[in-house]
Amino acid sequence: MDTNNSSARLTQKEYEKQRLDYYKVIIGLLLLTALTFVQPHLFAEGSTFLAQMFIALAKAWLIVIYYMHLKGDKLIGYMVLFSLFLVAVFFIIIIGIDAPSFQYGAESYITAPASAH
Amino acid sequence: MAHEYIPEISVDRNGKEHEVQGWQGDFYGGKLGFWLFMLTEVMMFGGMFLALSYYNVLHAEDFIIASSHLNRLLGGINTVILLISALTMGLGLLKMRAGDIKGSKLMIYATILLALIFLMIKGVEWREEYEHGIFLLHDKLLVTSSLPFGQKLFYGLYFTMTGLHGVHIMIGIGLMLWLIKRINAGKVTPDHYILYWNITLYWDIVHLIWVFVFPYYYMMGAGHGH
């Protein structure tokens, strides 16, 4: 939708094209939003959380690439990808390894209310 | 008054004049700086999502039950409202870049209106929850209540994250009003619109955060009774 030369004034033709792209993206986002609502009753009923996050990622991709103009912007694009990679690593380590092996249930305030201790 | 760049001149010890490199025309630098700011936003909300996920692993069943009690209709309406507001803000920027300043301002006003509707719906939703005894430091969320602890954690995080998101919406409204002021003053023009660009980016990140907040809180418990 956009290029690195985004500081230039738009011609009428460029404006029309980019406006059309915006409309295409919003249709995609609306369809994915509709999918969010029907998913628990339509498919992957046992894995609602994973299915919902997958749909959210698809929506996020559309927003970041088109609405936030990252398409074709390599420097910021790689910067964002690297940051997301770091976040994913932390998530995988903490949620995948640490949380399921939580060892302090007996004395922790995050597994039982303070009054129980 | 049109935006005019007046270069700064520095004089060296020999009395020779040099033009100081200005930042006003550095569109890419302005954009890059704002992306760095947005990554700090991602870190802030990312930390909250991490806490949410951690508690979710420890209290999976309670989280699903608590989620099934949230009002998915109102949450869904707000999702669509934010989605459309991202479109109006983006179209406004396009109009500005194409030279249609009046149309651009109309789009900003439309975005502000949608943001206000979002906040009103969020207010209705919170009030409904308050009346059911679910609110921070109130009734069912008190330490002494019999509500399962995992559900208390879920609701505590729900109010904290949607509240912080709401604050970002309010900041966005303030930024948009400021943007209109800058457009009226001729400081944001079809040839100089980095402020507009970055405020649009800000609105997109606010939208993006909601894209994950909505399914995590509202949809996790869908298909579980309520």
Coordinates of C-alpha atoms in Angstrom, one line a residue:
Chain A
M1 CA 0.0 0.0 0.0
D2 CA 2.8 2.3 0.7
T3 CA 6.5 2.7 -0.1
N4 CA 9.5 4.2 1.6
N5 CA 8.9 7.4 -0.3
S6 CA 5.8 8.0 1.9
S7 CA 6.7 11.6 2.6
A8 CA 5.7 12.6 -0.9
R9 CA 2.4 14.3 -1.8
L10 CA -0.1 11.8 -3.4
T11 CA -1.4 12.2 -6.9
Q12 CA -5.1 11.6 -7.5
K13 CA -4.4 8.2 -9.0
E14 CA -2.2 7.2 -6.1
Y15 CA -4.9 8.4 -3.7
E16 CA -7.6 6.4 -5.4
K17 CA -5.4 3.2 -5.4
Q18 CA -4.5 3.5 -1.8
R19 CA -8.0 4.2 -0.8
L20 CA -9.2 1.1 -2.6
D21 CA -6.4 -0.9 -0.7
Y22 CA -7.7 0.5 2.6
Y23 CA -11.2 -0.8 1.7
K24 CA -9.9 -4.2 0.7
V25 CA -8.1 -4.5 4.0
I26 CA -11.1 -3.4 6.1
I27 CA -13.2 -6.1 4.4
G28 CA -10.5 -8.7 5.3
L29 CA -10.5 -7.4 8.9
L30 CA -14.3 -7.5 9.2
L31 CA -14.4 -11.1 7.8
L32 CA -11.7 -12.1 10.3
T33 CA -13.7 -10.4 13.1
A34 CA -16.8 -12.3 12.0
L35 CA -14.7 -15.5 12.1
T36 CA -13.7 -14.6 15.7
F37 CA -17.4 -14.8 16.7
V38 CA -18.4 -17.9 14.9
Q39 CA -15.2 -19.9 15.6
P40 CA -16.2 -21.4 19.0
H41 CA -19.4 -22.8 17.4
L42 CA -18.0 -23.7 14.0
F43 CA -14.5 -25.3 14.3
A44 CA -11.7 -26.1 16.7
E45 CA -14.2 -26.1 19.6
G46 CA -11.7 -27.8 21.9
S47 CA -9.0 -25.3 21.1
T48 CA -10.8 -22.0 21.2
F49 CA -8.0 -20.1 22.7
L50 CA -5.4 -21.2 20.1
A51 CA -7.9 -20.6 17.2
Q52 CA -8.7 -17.1 18.6
M53 CA -5.0 -16.2 18.9
F54 CA -4.4 -17.5 15.4
I55 CA -7.2 -15.3 14.0
A56 CA -5.8 -12.3 16.0
L57 CA -2.4 -12.8 14.5
A58 CA -3.8 -12.8 11.0
K59 CA -5.6 -9.5 11.8
A60 CA -2.5 -8.0 13.4
W61 CA -0.5 -8.9 10.3
L62 CA -3.0 -7.0 8.1
I63 CA -2.9 -4.0 10.3
V64 CA 0.9 -3.9 10.6
I65 CA 1.6 -4.4 7.0
Y66 CA -1.1 -2.2 5.4
Y67 CA -2.5 0.2 8.0
M68 CA 0.9 0.8 9.6
H69 CA 2.6 0.9 6.3
L70 CA 5.4 -1.6 7.0
K71 CA 5.1 -3.2 3.6
G72 CA 8.3 -2.5 1.8
D73 CA 9.9 -0.8 4.9
K74 CA 12.8 -3.2 5.6
L75 CA 14.6 -1.4 8.4
I76 CA 11.6 -0.9 10.7
G77 CA 10.1 -4.2 9.5
Y78 CA 13.2 -6.2 10.7
M79 CA 13.3 -4.1 13.9
V80 CA 9.7 -5.1 14.6
L81 CA 10.3 -8.7 13.7
F82 CA 13.4 -8.9 16.0
S83 CA 11.4 -7.4 18.9
L84 CA 8.6 -9.9 18.3
F85 CA 11.1 -12.7 18.2
L86 CA 12.4 -11.7 21.6
V87 CA 8.9 -11.5 23.0
A88 CA 8.1 -14.9 21.5
V89 CA 11.2 -16.4 23.1
F90 CA 10.3 -15.0 26.5
F91 CA 6.7 -16.2 26.2
I92 CA 7.8 -19.7 25.1
I93 CA 10.3 -20.1 28.0
I94 CA 8.1 -18.6 30.7
I95 CA 4.7 -19.9 29.7
G96 CA 5.9 -23.2 28.2
I97 CA 8.5 -24.2 30.8
D98 CA 8.2 -22.1 34.0
A99 CA 4.5 -21.7 34.5
P100 CA 3.5 -25.4 34.0
S101 CA 6.2 -26.4 36.5
F102 CA 5.2 -23.8 39.2
Q103 CA 6.7 -25.0 42.4
Y104 CA 5.5 -22.5 45.0
G105 CA 1.8 -23.2 45.1
A106 CA 1.9 -23.7 48.9
E107 CA 3.3 -20.3 49.8
S108 CA 2.4 -18.2 46.7
Y109 CA -0.1 -15.4 46.6
I110 CA -0.7 -16.0 42.9
T111 CA -2.1 -19.5 43.4
A112 CA -4.3 -18.8 46.4
P113 CA -5.7 -15.7 48.1
A114 CA -3.7 -14.0 50.8
S115 CA -6.2 -15.1 53.5
A116 CA -5.4 -18.8 52.8
H117 CA -1.8 -18.4 54.0
Chain B
M1 CA 0.2 30.6 8.4
A2 CA 2.1 28.0 6.3
H3 CA 4.8 25.9 7.9
E4 CA 8.1 27.5 7.1
Y5 CA 11.5 26.0 7.9
I6 CA 14.0 28.6 9.1
P7 CA 17.5 27.1 9.1
E8 CA 19.7 27.6 12.2
I9 CA 23.1 29.1 11.5
S10 CA 26.2 28.4 13.6
V11 CA 29.4 30.4 13.4
D12 CA 32.8 28.8 13.8
R13 CA 35.9 30.4 15.5
N14 CA 37.0 31.8 12.1
G15 CA 33.6 33.6 11.7
K16 CA 32.5 31.3 9.0
E17 CA 28.7 30.5 8.9
H18 CA 27.4 26.9 8.7
E19 CA 23.8 25.7 8.4
V20 CA 22.8 23.4 11.2
Q21 CA 21.2 20.2 9.8
G22 CA 17.5 20.5 10.7
W23 CA 15.3 17.6 11.6
Q24 CA 12.1 19.1 10.2
G25 CA 12.4 17.5 6.9
D26 CA 13.6 14.1 8.3
F27 CA 10.4 12.2 7.6
Y28 CA 12.0 8.7 8.0
G29 CA 13.7 9.7 11.3
G30 CA 10.4 10.9 12.7
K31 CA 8.8 7.7 11.7
L32 CA 11.6 5.5 13.1
G33 CA 11.5 7.4 16.4
F34 CA 7.8 6.8 16.8
W35 CA 8.2 3.1 16.0
L36 CA 10.7 2.9 18.9
F37 CA 8.2 4.5 21.2
M38 CA 5.6 2.0 20.0
L39 CA 7.9 -0.9 20.8
T40 CA 7.9 0.4 24.4
E41 CA 4.1 0.2 24.3
V42 CA 4.3 -3.4 23.1
M43 CA 6.7 -4.1 26.0
M44 CA 4.3 -2.6 28.5
F45 CA 1.2 -4.5 27.2
G46 CA 3.4 -7.6 26.4
G47 CA 4.4 -7.8 30.1
M48 CA 0.7 -7.7 31.0
F49 CA -0.1 -10.4 28.5
L50 CA 2.7 -12.4 30.0
A51 CA 1.3 -12.1 33.5
L52 CA -2.2 -12.9 32.1
S53 CA -0.8 -16.0 30.3
Y54 CA 1.1 -17.1 33.5
Y55 CA -2.1 -16.9 35.6
N56 CA -4.0 -18.6 32.8
V57 CA -1.8 -21.6 33.0
L58 CA -2.2 -21.8 36.8
H59 CA -6.0 -21.2 36.8
A60 CA -7.1 -22.4 33.4
E61 CA -10.7 -23.5 34.4
D62 CA -11.4 -20.3 36.4
F63 CA -10.3 -18.1 33.5
I64 CA -12.6 -19.9 31.1
I65 CA -15.6 -19.5 33.5
A66 CA -14.8 -15.9 34.3
S67 CA -14.4 -15.1 30.5
S68 CA -17.8 -16.7 29.8
H69 CA -19.5 -14.1 32.1
L70 CA -18.2 -11.1 30.1
N71 CA -20.5 -9.3 27.7
R72 CA -19.3 -10.5 24.3
L73 CA -21.9 -8.4 22.4
L74 CA -20.7 -5.1 23.8
G75 CA -17.0 -6.2 23.5
G76 CA -17.7 -7.2 19.9
I77 CA -19.4 -3.9 19.0
N78 CA -16.4 -2.1 20.4
T79 CA -14.1 -4.3 18.3
V80 CA -15.9 -3.2 15.1
I81 CA -16.0 0.4 16.2
L82 CA -12.2 0.5 16.7
L83 CA -11.8 -1.3 13.4
I84 CA -13.8 1.4 11.5
S85 CA -12.0 4.1 13.4
A86 CA -8.6 2.8 12.2
L87 CA -10.1 3.1 8.7
T88 CA -11.3 6.7 9.1
M89 CA -8.0 7.7 10.6
G90 CA -6.1 6.1 7.7
L91 CA -8.4 7.6 5.1
G92 CA -7.9 11.0 6.8
L93 CA -4.2 10.7 6.4
L94 CA -4.6 9.8 2.7
K95 CA -6.8 12.8 2.2
M96 CA -4.3 15.1 3.8
R97 CA -1.5 13.7 1.6
A98 CA -3.7 14.2 -1.5
G99 CA -4.3 17.8 -0.5
D100 CA -7.9 17.5 0.8
I101 CA -7.5 19.2 4.2
K102 CA -11.2 19.7 4.9
G103 CA -11.9 16.0 4.2
S104 CA -9.0 15.0 6.3
K105 CA -10.3 17.0 9.3
L106 CA -13.7 15.5 8.8
M107 CA -12.1 12.0 9.1
I108 CA -10.4 13.0 12.3
Y109 CA -13.7 14.2 13.8
A110 CA -15.3 10.9 12.7
T111 CA -12.5 9.0 14.5
I112 CA -12.9 11.1 17.7
L113 CA -16.7 10.4 17.6
L114 CA -16.0 6.6 17.2
A115 CA -13.5 6.7 20.1
L116 CA -16.0 8.4 22.3
I117 CA -18.6 5.8 21.4
F118 CA -16.1 3.1 22.3
L119 CA -15.5 4.7 25.7
M120 CA -19.2 5.1 26.4
I121 CA -19.8 1.4 25.6
K122 CA -16.9 0.4 27.8
G123 CA -18.5 2.5 30.5
V124 CA -21.8 0.7 30.1
E125 CA -20.1 -2.6 30.3
W126 CA -18.1 -1.7 33.4
R127 CA -21.3 -0.4 35.1
E128 CA -23.0 -3.7 34.3
E129 CA -20.2 -5.6 35.8
Y130 CA -20.2 -3.3 38.9
E131 CA -23.9 -4.0 39.4
H132 CA -23.1 -7.7 39.4
G133 CA -20.5 -7.1 42.1
I134 CA -17.5 -7.4 39.9
F135 CA -15.2 -4.4 40.1
L136 CA -11.8 -3.6 41.5
L137 CA -11.8 -3.5 45.3
H138 CA -15.6 -4.2 45.3
D139 CA -17.9 -7.0 46.5
K140 CA -16.9 -10.2 44.7
L141 CA -13.4 -9.1 44.1
L142 CA -12.7 -8.5 47.7
V143 CA -10.3 -11.0 49.5
T144 CA -13.2 -12.1 51.7
S145 CA -15.6 -13.0 48.9
S146 CA -16.1 -16.7 48.0
L147 CA -15.4 -16.2 44.3
P148 CA -12.7 -18.6 43.2
F149 CA -9.3 -17.0 43.4
G150 CA -8.5 -17.6 39.7
Q151 CA -11.6 -15.7 38.7
K152 CA -10.6 -12.8 40.9
L153 CA -7.2 -12.7 39.2
F154 CA -8.9 -12.8 35.7
Y155 CA -11.2 -9.9 36.5
G156 CA -8.4 -7.9 38.2
L157 CA -6.3 -8.2 35.0
Y158 CA -9.3 -7.6 32.9
F159 CA -10.1 -4.2 34.6
T160 CA -6.4 -3.3 34.6
M161 CA -5.7 -4.0 30.9
T162 CA -9.0 -2.7 29.5
G163 CA -8.6 0.3 31.8
L164 CA -5.1 1.0 30.6
H165 CA -6.3 0.5 27.0
G166 CA -9.1 3.0 27.7
V167 CA -6.6 5.5 28.9
H168 CA -4.8 5.1 25.6
I169 CA -8.0 5.8 23.8
M170 CA -8.4 9.1 25.8
I171 CA -4.8 10.0 25.0
G172 CA -5.6 9.3 21.4
I173 CA -8.6 11.6 21.5
G174 CA -6.4 14.4 23.0
L175 CA -3.8 13.8 20.3
M176 CA -6.4 14.1 17.5
L177 CA -7.7 17.3 18.9
W178 CA -4.2 18.6 19.0
L179 CA -3.7 17.5 15.5
I180 CA -6.7 19.4 14.3
K181 CA -5.3 22.5 16.1
R182 CA -2.0 22.0 14.3
I183 CA -3.8 21.6 10.9
N184 CA -5.8 24.8 11.6
A185 CA -2.5 26.6 12.4
G186 CA -1.0 25.4 9.1
K187 CA 1.7 23.4 10.9
V188 CA 0.4 20.1 9.4
T189 CA 0.1 20.3 5.6
P190 CA -0.1 18.0 2.6
D191 CA 3.7 18.5 2.3
H192 CA 4.5 18.2 6.0
Y193 CA 2.4 15.6 7.8
I194 CA 4.8 13.5 10.0
L195 CA 2.7 14.4 13.0
Y196 CA -0.5 13.2 11.3
W197 CA 1.4 10.0 10.2
N198 CA 2.6 9.3 13.7
I199 CA -0.8 9.9 15.4
T200 CA -2.3 7.5 12.9
L201 CA 0.3 5.0 13.8
Y202 CA -0.5 5.5 17.5
W203 CA -4.2 4.9 16.8
D204 CA -3.3 1.7 14.9
I205 CA -1.3 0.4 17.9
V206 CA -4.2 1.1 20.1
H207 CA -6.4 -0.8 17.7
L208 CA -3.8 -3.6 17.5
I209 CA -3.7 -4.0 21.3
W210 CA -7.5 -4.5 21.3
V211 CA -7.2 -7.1 18.6
F212 CA -5.5 -9.3 21.2
V213 CA -7.3 -8.0 24.3
F214 CA -10.7 -8.9 22.9
P215 CA -10.2 -12.6 22.0
Y216 CA -8.1 -13.2 25.1
Y217 CA -10.7 -11.9 27.6
Y218 CA -14.0 -12.2 25.8
M219 CA -13.7 -15.2 23.5
M220 CA -11.7 -17.6 25.7
G221 CA -14.9 -18.7 27.5
A222 CA -17.2 -18.6 24.5
G223 CA -19.1 -21.8 24.1
H224 CA -19.0 -22.5 27.8
G225 CA -22.5 -21.9 29.0
H226 CA -23.1 -18.1 28.9

